[in-house]
Amino acid sequence: QLVESGGGLVQPGGSLRLSCAASGRTFSNYGMGWFRQVSGKEREFVASITWSGGSTDYADSVKGRFTISRDNAKNTVYLQMNSLKPEDTAVYYCAADISGTVRGISGMDYWGKGTQVTVSS
């Protein structure tokens, strides 16, 4: 089970840190990703991290503003979001890939239920 937290309402230019806590199994060998979805649109990739944390990847729209990290001892993945923009408003989902990397939306094996992030003045 994956449970996201840390979402909320923030002003443009502000910051939030999302957390994804895993339970029921150890996800330290899984690739982890963050995705987001706006109502009426397709879910899109935001960021990913390999099982070891040695490699990360970001969507062009968030590069330089978002940072993904993980603490395998705590079975938790984080998404630090800085310089937030109104277009970052979405439901953010955490997901796990048993392969150890992240193969894309269709390759994810476990999903959380999401946390709402709203960027507005």
Short mmCIF file of N, CA and C in Angstrom, two decimals:
data_model
loop_
_atom_site.label_atom_id
_atom_site.label_comp_id
_atom_site.label_asym_id
_atom_site.label_seq_id
_atom_site.Cartn_x
_atom_site.Cartn_y
_atom_site.Cartn_z
N GLN A 1 0.83 -1.19 0.00
CA GLN A 1 0.00 0.00 0.00
C GLN A 1 0.88 1.25 0.00
N LEU A 2 0.48 2.22 -0.81
CA LEU A 2 1.19 3.49 -0.89
C LEU A 2 0.25 4.60 -0.46
N VAL A 3 0.69 5.46 0.43
CA VAL A 3 -0.15 6.55 0.92
C VAL A 3 0.59 7.86 0.76
N GLU A 4 0.01 8.76 -0.03
CA GLU A 4 0.61 10.08 -0.25
C GLU A 4 0.10 11.06 0.80
N SER A 5 0.94 12.03 1.12
CA SER A 5 0.55 13.11 2.03
C SER A 5 1.36 14.34 1.68
N GLY A 6 0.93 15.48 2.26
CA GLY A 6 1.68 16.71 2.08
C GLY A 6 1.08 17.68 1.08
N GLY A 7 0.01 17.28 0.42
CA GLY A 7 -0.63 18.18 -0.51
C GLY A 7 -1.36 19.31 0.20
N GLY A 8 -1.82 20.27 -0.58
CA GLY A 8 -2.57 21.38 0.01
C GLY A 8 -2.62 22.56 -0.93
N LEU A 9 -3.00 23.70 -0.37
CA LEU A 9 -3.10 24.95 -1.12
C LEU A 9 -1.87 25.79 -0.85
N VAL A 10 -1.25 26.27 -1.90
CA VAL A 10 -0.05 27.09 -1.77
C VAL A 10 -0.09 28.20 -2.80
N GLN A 11 0.50 29.34 -2.48
CA GLN A 11 0.55 30.45 -3.42
C GLN A 11 1.61 30.21 -4.49
N PRO A 12 1.43 30.82 -5.65
CA PRO A 12 2.49 30.73 -6.67
C PRO A 12 3.84 31.17 -6.11
N GLY A 13 4.87 30.41 -6.46
CA GLY A 13 6.20 30.67 -5.94
C GLY A 13 6.50 29.95 -4.65
N GLY A 14 5.51 29.34 -4.06
CA GLY A 14 5.69 28.64 -2.80
C GLY A 14 6.22 27.23 -2.98
N SER A 15 6.32 26.52 -1.86
CA SER A 15 6.89 25.17 -1.86
C SER A 15 5.99 24.21 -1.09
N LEU A 16 6.08 22.96 -1.48
CA LEU A 16 5.44 21.86 -0.76
C LEU A 16 6.36 20.65 -0.84
N ARG A 17 6.26 19.79 0.15
CA ARG A 17 6.96 18.51 0.09
C ARG A 17 5.94 17.39 0.24
N LEU A 18 5.85 16.58 -0.79
CA LEU A 18 4.97 15.43 -0.75
C LEU A 18 5.74 14.22 -0.22
N SER A 19 5.04 13.38 0.50
CA SER A 19 5.61 12.14 0.99
C SER A 19 4.76 10.97 0.51
N CYS A 20 5.42 9.85 0.29
CA CYS A 20 4.73 8.62 -0.10
C CYS A 20 5.25 7.52 0.82
N ALA A 21 4.40 7.10 1.74
CA ALA A 21 4.79 6.07 2.70
C ALA A 21 4.27 4.72 2.24
N ALA A 22 5.16 3.75 2.23
CA ALA A 22 4.79 2.40 1.81
C ALA A 22 4.57 1.52 3.02
N SER A 23 3.60 0.66 2.93
CA SER A 23 3.33 -0.30 4.00
C SER A 23 2.90 -1.62 3.40
N GLY A 24 3.01 -2.65 4.18
CA GLY A 24 2.57 -3.97 3.72
C GLY A 24 3.65 -4.75 3.00
N ARG A 25 4.63 -4.07 2.49
CA ARG A 25 5.77 -4.73 1.84
C ARG A 25 6.93 -3.76 1.83
N THR A 26 8.11 -4.25 1.55
CA THR A 26 9.28 -3.39 1.46
C THR A 26 9.46 -2.94 0.02
N PHE A 27 9.48 -1.64 -0.17
CA PHE A 27 9.60 -1.09 -1.51
C PHE A 27 11.03 -0.65 -1.82
N SER A 28 11.97 -1.04 -0.98
CA SER A 28 13.34 -0.56 -1.19
C SER A 28 13.95 -1.07 -2.49
N ASN A 29 13.42 -2.14 -3.06
CA ASN A 29 13.93 -2.67 -4.32
C ASN A 29 13.12 -2.20 -5.53
N TYR A 30 12.14 -1.35 -5.28
CA TYR A 30 11.26 -0.89 -6.35
C TYR A 30 11.71 0.47 -6.88
N GLY A 31 11.55 0.67 -8.18
CA GLY A 31 11.62 2.01 -8.71
C GLY A 31 10.37 2.77 -8.29
N MET A 32 10.52 4.03 -7.99
CA MET A 32 9.38 4.83 -7.51
C MET A 32 9.19 6.05 -8.40
N GLY A 33 7.94 6.41 -8.59
CA GLY A 33 7.66 7.57 -9.43
C GLY A 33 6.54 8.42 -8.87
N TRP A 34 6.56 9.66 -9.27
CA TRP A 34 5.46 10.58 -9.00
C TRP A 34 4.81 10.96 -10.33
N PHE A 35 3.51 10.94 -10.34
CA PHE A 35 2.73 11.30 -11.51
C PHE A 35 1.65 12.29 -11.08
N ARG A 36 1.06 12.99 -12.03
CA ARG A 36 0.00 13.92 -11.66
C ARG A 36 -1.09 13.90 -12.73
N GLN A 37 -2.26 14.30 -12.30
CA GLN A 37 -3.40 14.28 -13.20
C GLN A 37 -4.34 15.43 -12.89
N VAL A 38 -4.70 16.15 -13.93
CA VAL A 38 -5.71 17.19 -13.86
C VAL A 38 -7.02 16.59 -14.35
N SER A 39 -8.09 16.94 -13.69
CA SER A 39 -9.40 16.40 -14.06
C SER A 39 -9.67 16.61 -15.55
N GLY A 40 -10.02 15.51 -16.22
CA GLY A 40 -10.33 15.59 -17.64
C GLY A 40 -9.13 15.41 -18.55
N LYS A 41 -7.95 15.27 -17.95
CA LYS A 41 -6.73 15.08 -18.74
C LYS A 41 -6.06 13.77 -18.36
N GLU A 42 -5.13 13.34 -19.18
CA GLU A 42 -4.41 12.10 -18.91
C GLU A 42 -3.40 12.30 -17.79
N ARG A 43 -3.16 11.21 -17.08
CA ARG A 43 -2.13 11.24 -16.04
C ARG A 43 -0.77 11.39 -16.71
N GLU A 44 0.11 12.19 -16.10
CA GLU A 44 1.41 12.43 -16.70
C GLU A 44 2.54 12.19 -15.71
N PHE A 45 3.68 11.85 -16.27
CA PHE A 45 4.89 11.60 -15.49
C PHE A 45 5.42 12.91 -14.92
N VAL A 46 5.90 12.85 -13.67
CA VAL A 46 6.52 14.01 -13.04
C VAL A 46 7.99 13.74 -12.73
N ALA A 47 8.25 12.67 -11.99
CA ALA A 47 9.61 12.38 -11.57
C ALA A 47 9.73 10.91 -11.20
N SER A 48 10.96 10.39 -11.28
CA SER A 48 11.18 8.99 -10.90
C SER A 48 12.55 8.84 -10.27
N ILE A 49 12.70 7.74 -9.53
CA ILE A 49 13.96 7.43 -8.87
C ILE A 49 14.12 5.91 -8.85
N THR A 50 15.33 5.45 -9.13
CA THR A 50 15.59 4.02 -9.12
C THR A 50 15.64 3.49 -7.69
N TRP A 51 15.68 2.18 -7.55
CA TRP A 51 15.60 1.56 -6.24
C TRP A 51 16.72 2.03 -5.32
N SER A 52 17.89 2.28 -5.88
CA SER A 52 19.04 2.67 -5.05
C SER A 52 19.09 4.17 -4.81
N GLY A 53 18.28 4.91 -5.57
CA GLY A 53 18.37 6.36 -5.51
C GLY A 53 19.48 6.91 -6.38
N GLY A 54 20.15 6.04 -7.12
CA GLY A 54 21.31 6.47 -7.89
C GLY A 54 20.98 7.21 -9.17
N SER A 55 19.74 7.09 -9.61
CA SER A 55 19.35 7.75 -10.84
C SER A 55 17.96 8.34 -10.70
N THR A 56 17.81 9.57 -11.16
CA THR A 56 16.52 10.24 -11.13
C THR A 56 16.20 10.79 -12.52
N ASP A 57 14.93 11.04 -12.74
CA ASP A 57 14.49 11.59 -14.01
C ASP A 57 13.32 12.52 -13.74
N TYR A 58 13.18 13.56 -14.58
CA TYR A 58 12.13 14.55 -14.38
C TYR A 58 11.47 14.92 -15.70
N ALA A 59 10.22 15.27 -15.61
CA ALA A 59 9.55 15.87 -16.75
C ALA A 59 10.17 17.24 -16.99
N ASP A 60 10.22 17.65 -18.25
CA ASP A 60 10.83 18.94 -18.58
C ASP A 60 10.14 20.09 -17.84
N SER A 61 8.85 19.95 -17.61
CA SER A 61 8.07 21.03 -17.00
C SER A 61 8.43 21.27 -15.53
N VAL A 62 9.11 20.31 -14.90
CA VAL A 62 9.42 20.47 -13.47
C VAL A 62 10.93 20.47 -13.20
N LYS A 63 11.74 20.26 -14.20
CA LYS A 63 13.19 20.23 -14.01
C LYS A 63 13.69 21.53 -13.40
N GLY A 64 14.55 21.40 -12.40
CA GLY A 64 15.09 22.57 -11.73
C GLY A 64 14.21 23.10 -10.62
N ARG A 65 12.97 22.60 -10.54
CA ARG A 65 12.04 23.06 -9.49
C ARG A 65 11.67 21.94 -8.52
N PHE A 66 11.57 20.72 -9.02
CA PHE A 66 11.17 19.58 -8.20
C PHE A 66 12.36 18.67 -7.97
N THR A 67 12.38 18.02 -6.80
CA THR A 67 13.43 17.05 -6.48
C THR A 67 12.79 15.82 -5.85
N ILE A 68 13.09 14.67 -6.44
CA ILE A 68 12.61 13.40 -5.88
C ILE A 68 13.74 12.78 -5.07
N SER A 69 13.38 12.17 -3.96
CA SER A 69 14.37 11.48 -3.12
C SER A 69 13.67 10.33 -2.41
N ARG A 70 14.46 9.48 -1.78
CA ARG A 70 13.87 8.35 -1.07
C ARG A 70 14.70 8.01 0.15
N ASP A 71 14.03 7.46 1.13
CA ASP A 71 14.67 6.96 2.34
C ASP A 71 14.21 5.52 2.50
N ASN A 72 15.02 4.59 2.06
CA ASN A 72 14.60 3.18 2.07
C ASN A 72 14.45 2.65 3.49
N ALA A 73 15.17 3.20 4.42
CA ALA A 73 15.03 2.77 5.81
C ALA A 73 13.64 3.10 6.35
N LYS A 74 13.06 4.17 5.82
CA LYS A 74 11.72 4.59 6.25
C LYS A 74 10.65 4.16 5.26
N ASN A 75 11.07 3.49 4.18
CA ASN A 75 10.11 3.04 3.16
C ASN A 75 9.27 4.21 2.64
N THR A 76 9.95 5.33 2.41
CA THR A 76 9.27 6.57 2.04
C THR A 76 9.97 7.25 0.88
N VAL A 77 9.18 7.81 -0.01
CA VAL A 77 9.68 8.59 -1.13
C VAL A 77 9.13 10.01 -1.00
N TYR A 78 9.92 10.99 -1.40
CA TYR A 78 9.55 12.38 -1.26
C TYR A 78 9.57 13.09 -2.61
N LEU A 79 8.80 14.14 -2.70
CA LEU A 79 8.86 15.05 -3.84
C LEU A 79 8.87 16.47 -3.30
N GLN A 80 10.02 17.10 -3.35
CA GLN A 80 10.15 18.50 -2.94
C GLN A 80 9.81 19.37 -4.14
N MET A 81 8.81 20.22 -3.95
CA MET A 81 8.34 21.07 -5.05
C MET A 81 8.55 22.52 -4.67
N ASN A 82 9.39 23.19 -5.44
CA ASN A 82 9.68 24.61 -5.21
C ASN A 82 9.21 25.44 -6.40
N SER A 83 9.13 26.72 -6.18
CA SER A 83 8.73 27.67 -7.25
C SER A 83 7.46 27.18 -7.95
N LEU A 84 6.49 26.83 -7.17
CA LEU A 84 5.27 26.26 -7.73
C LEU A 84 4.50 27.26 -8.58
N LYS A 85 3.89 26.72 -9.62
CA LYS A 85 3.13 27.52 -10.58
C LYS A 85 1.68 27.05 -10.59
N PRO A 86 0.75 27.89 -11.01
CA PRO A 86 -0.64 27.45 -11.10
C PRO A 86 -0.81 26.19 -11.95
N GLU A 87 0.01 26.05 -12.98
CA GLU A 87 -0.10 24.87 -13.85
C GLU A 87 0.39 23.59 -13.19
N ASP A 88 0.95 23.68 -12.00
CA ASP A 88 1.31 22.48 -11.23
C ASP A 88 0.11 21.92 -10.46
N THR A 89 -0.99 22.64 -10.47
CA THR A 89 -2.19 22.17 -9.79
C THR A 89 -2.67 20.85 -10.38
N ALA A 90 -2.82 19.85 -9.51
CA ALA A 90 -3.21 18.51 -9.96
C ALA A 90 -3.33 17.60 -8.74
N VAL A 91 -3.83 16.41 -8.99
CA VAL A 91 -3.72 15.34 -7.99
C VAL A 91 -2.40 14.61 -8.27
N TYR A 92 -1.59 14.48 -7.25
CA TYR A 92 -0.28 13.84 -7.39
C TYR A 92 -0.34 12.42 -6.83
N TYR A 93 0.15 11.49 -7.64
CA TYR A 93 0.13 10.08 -7.29
C TYR A 93 1.55 9.54 -7.18
N CYS A 94 1.73 8.68 -6.21
CA CYS A 94 2.95 7.93 -6.05
C CYS A 94 2.72 6.53 -6.61
N ALA A 95 3.76 5.95 -7.22
CA ALA A 95 3.63 4.61 -7.77
C ALA A 95 4.94 3.86 -7.68
N ALA A 96 4.86 2.54 -7.68
CA ALA A 96 6.03 1.68 -7.53
C ALA A 96 6.14 0.70 -8.68
N ASP A 97 7.38 0.49 -9.13
CA ASP A 97 7.67 -0.42 -10.24
C ASP A 97 8.59 -1.52 -9.74
N ILE A 98 8.12 -2.76 -9.81
CA ILE A 98 8.87 -3.89 -9.26
C ILE A 98 10.21 -4.10 -9.98
N SER A 99 10.39 -3.54 -11.16
CA SER A 99 11.62 -3.75 -11.93
C SER A 99 12.83 -3.06 -11.30
N GLY A 100 12.56 -2.10 -10.41
CA GLY A 100 13.68 -1.36 -9.82
C GLY A 100 13.96 -0.03 -10.49
N THR A 101 13.43 0.10 -11.71
CA THR A 101 13.47 1.39 -12.39
C THR A 101 12.02 1.86 -12.54
N VAL A 102 11.79 2.82 -13.41
CA VAL A 102 10.43 3.25 -13.69
C VAL A 102 10.22 3.18 -15.18
N ARG A 103 9.32 2.29 -15.60
CA ARG A 103 9.14 2.02 -17.02
C ARG A 103 8.03 2.85 -17.65
N GLY A 104 7.45 3.73 -16.87
CA GLY A 104 6.37 4.55 -17.40
C GLY A 104 5.06 4.20 -16.74
N ILE A 105 4.06 5.00 -17.03
CA ILE A 105 2.77 4.86 -16.37
C ILE A 105 2.23 3.44 -16.48
N SER A 106 2.29 2.87 -17.66
CA SER A 106 1.71 1.54 -17.87
C SER A 106 2.49 0.44 -17.19
N GLY A 107 3.74 0.72 -16.79
CA GLY A 107 4.58 -0.29 -16.18
C GLY A 107 4.56 -0.31 -14.67
N MET A 108 3.84 0.63 -14.07
CA MET A 108 3.83 0.71 -12.61
C MET A 108 2.94 -0.39 -12.03
N ASP A 109 3.39 -0.96 -10.92
CA ASP A 109 2.71 -2.10 -10.33
C ASP A 109 1.79 -1.73 -9.17
N TYR A 110 2.11 -0.67 -8.47
CA TYR A 110 1.30 -0.25 -7.32
C TYR A 110 1.11 1.26 -7.38
N TRP A 111 -0.09 1.69 -6.99
CA TRP A 111 -0.43 3.12 -7.01
C TRP A 111 -1.03 3.53 -5.68
N GLY A 112 -0.73 4.77 -5.27
CA GLY A 112 -1.44 5.36 -4.16
C GLY A 112 -2.73 6.00 -4.64
N LYS A 113 -3.49 6.59 -3.71
CA LYS A 113 -4.77 7.18 -4.06
C LYS A 113 -4.66 8.65 -4.41
N GLY A 114 -3.50 9.24 -4.19
CA GLY A 114 -3.27 10.61 -4.61
C GLY A 114 -3.47 11.65 -3.52
N THR A 115 -2.84 12.80 -3.73
CA THR A 115 -2.99 13.94 -2.85
C THR A 115 -3.13 15.20 -3.72
N GLN A 116 -4.07 16.06 -3.35
CA GLN A 116 -4.36 17.25 -4.15
C GLN A 116 -3.36 18.35 -3.86
N VAL A 117 -2.82 18.92 -4.92
CA VAL A 117 -1.97 20.11 -4.82
C VAL A 117 -2.65 21.22 -5.61
N THR A 118 -2.89 22.35 -4.96
CA THR A 118 -3.52 23.49 -5.61
C THR A 118 -2.61 24.70 -5.44
N VAL A 119 -2.23 25.29 -6.56
CA VAL A 119 -1.37 26.47 -6.55
C VAL A 119 -2.21 27.65 -7.03
N SER A 120 -2.50 28.54 -6.11
CA SER A 120 -3.40 29.65 -6.43
C SER A 120 -3.19 30.78 -5.43
N SER A 121 -3.38 32.00 -5.92
CA SER A 121 -3.31 33.16 -5.03
C SER A 121 -4.69 33.52 -4.51
#
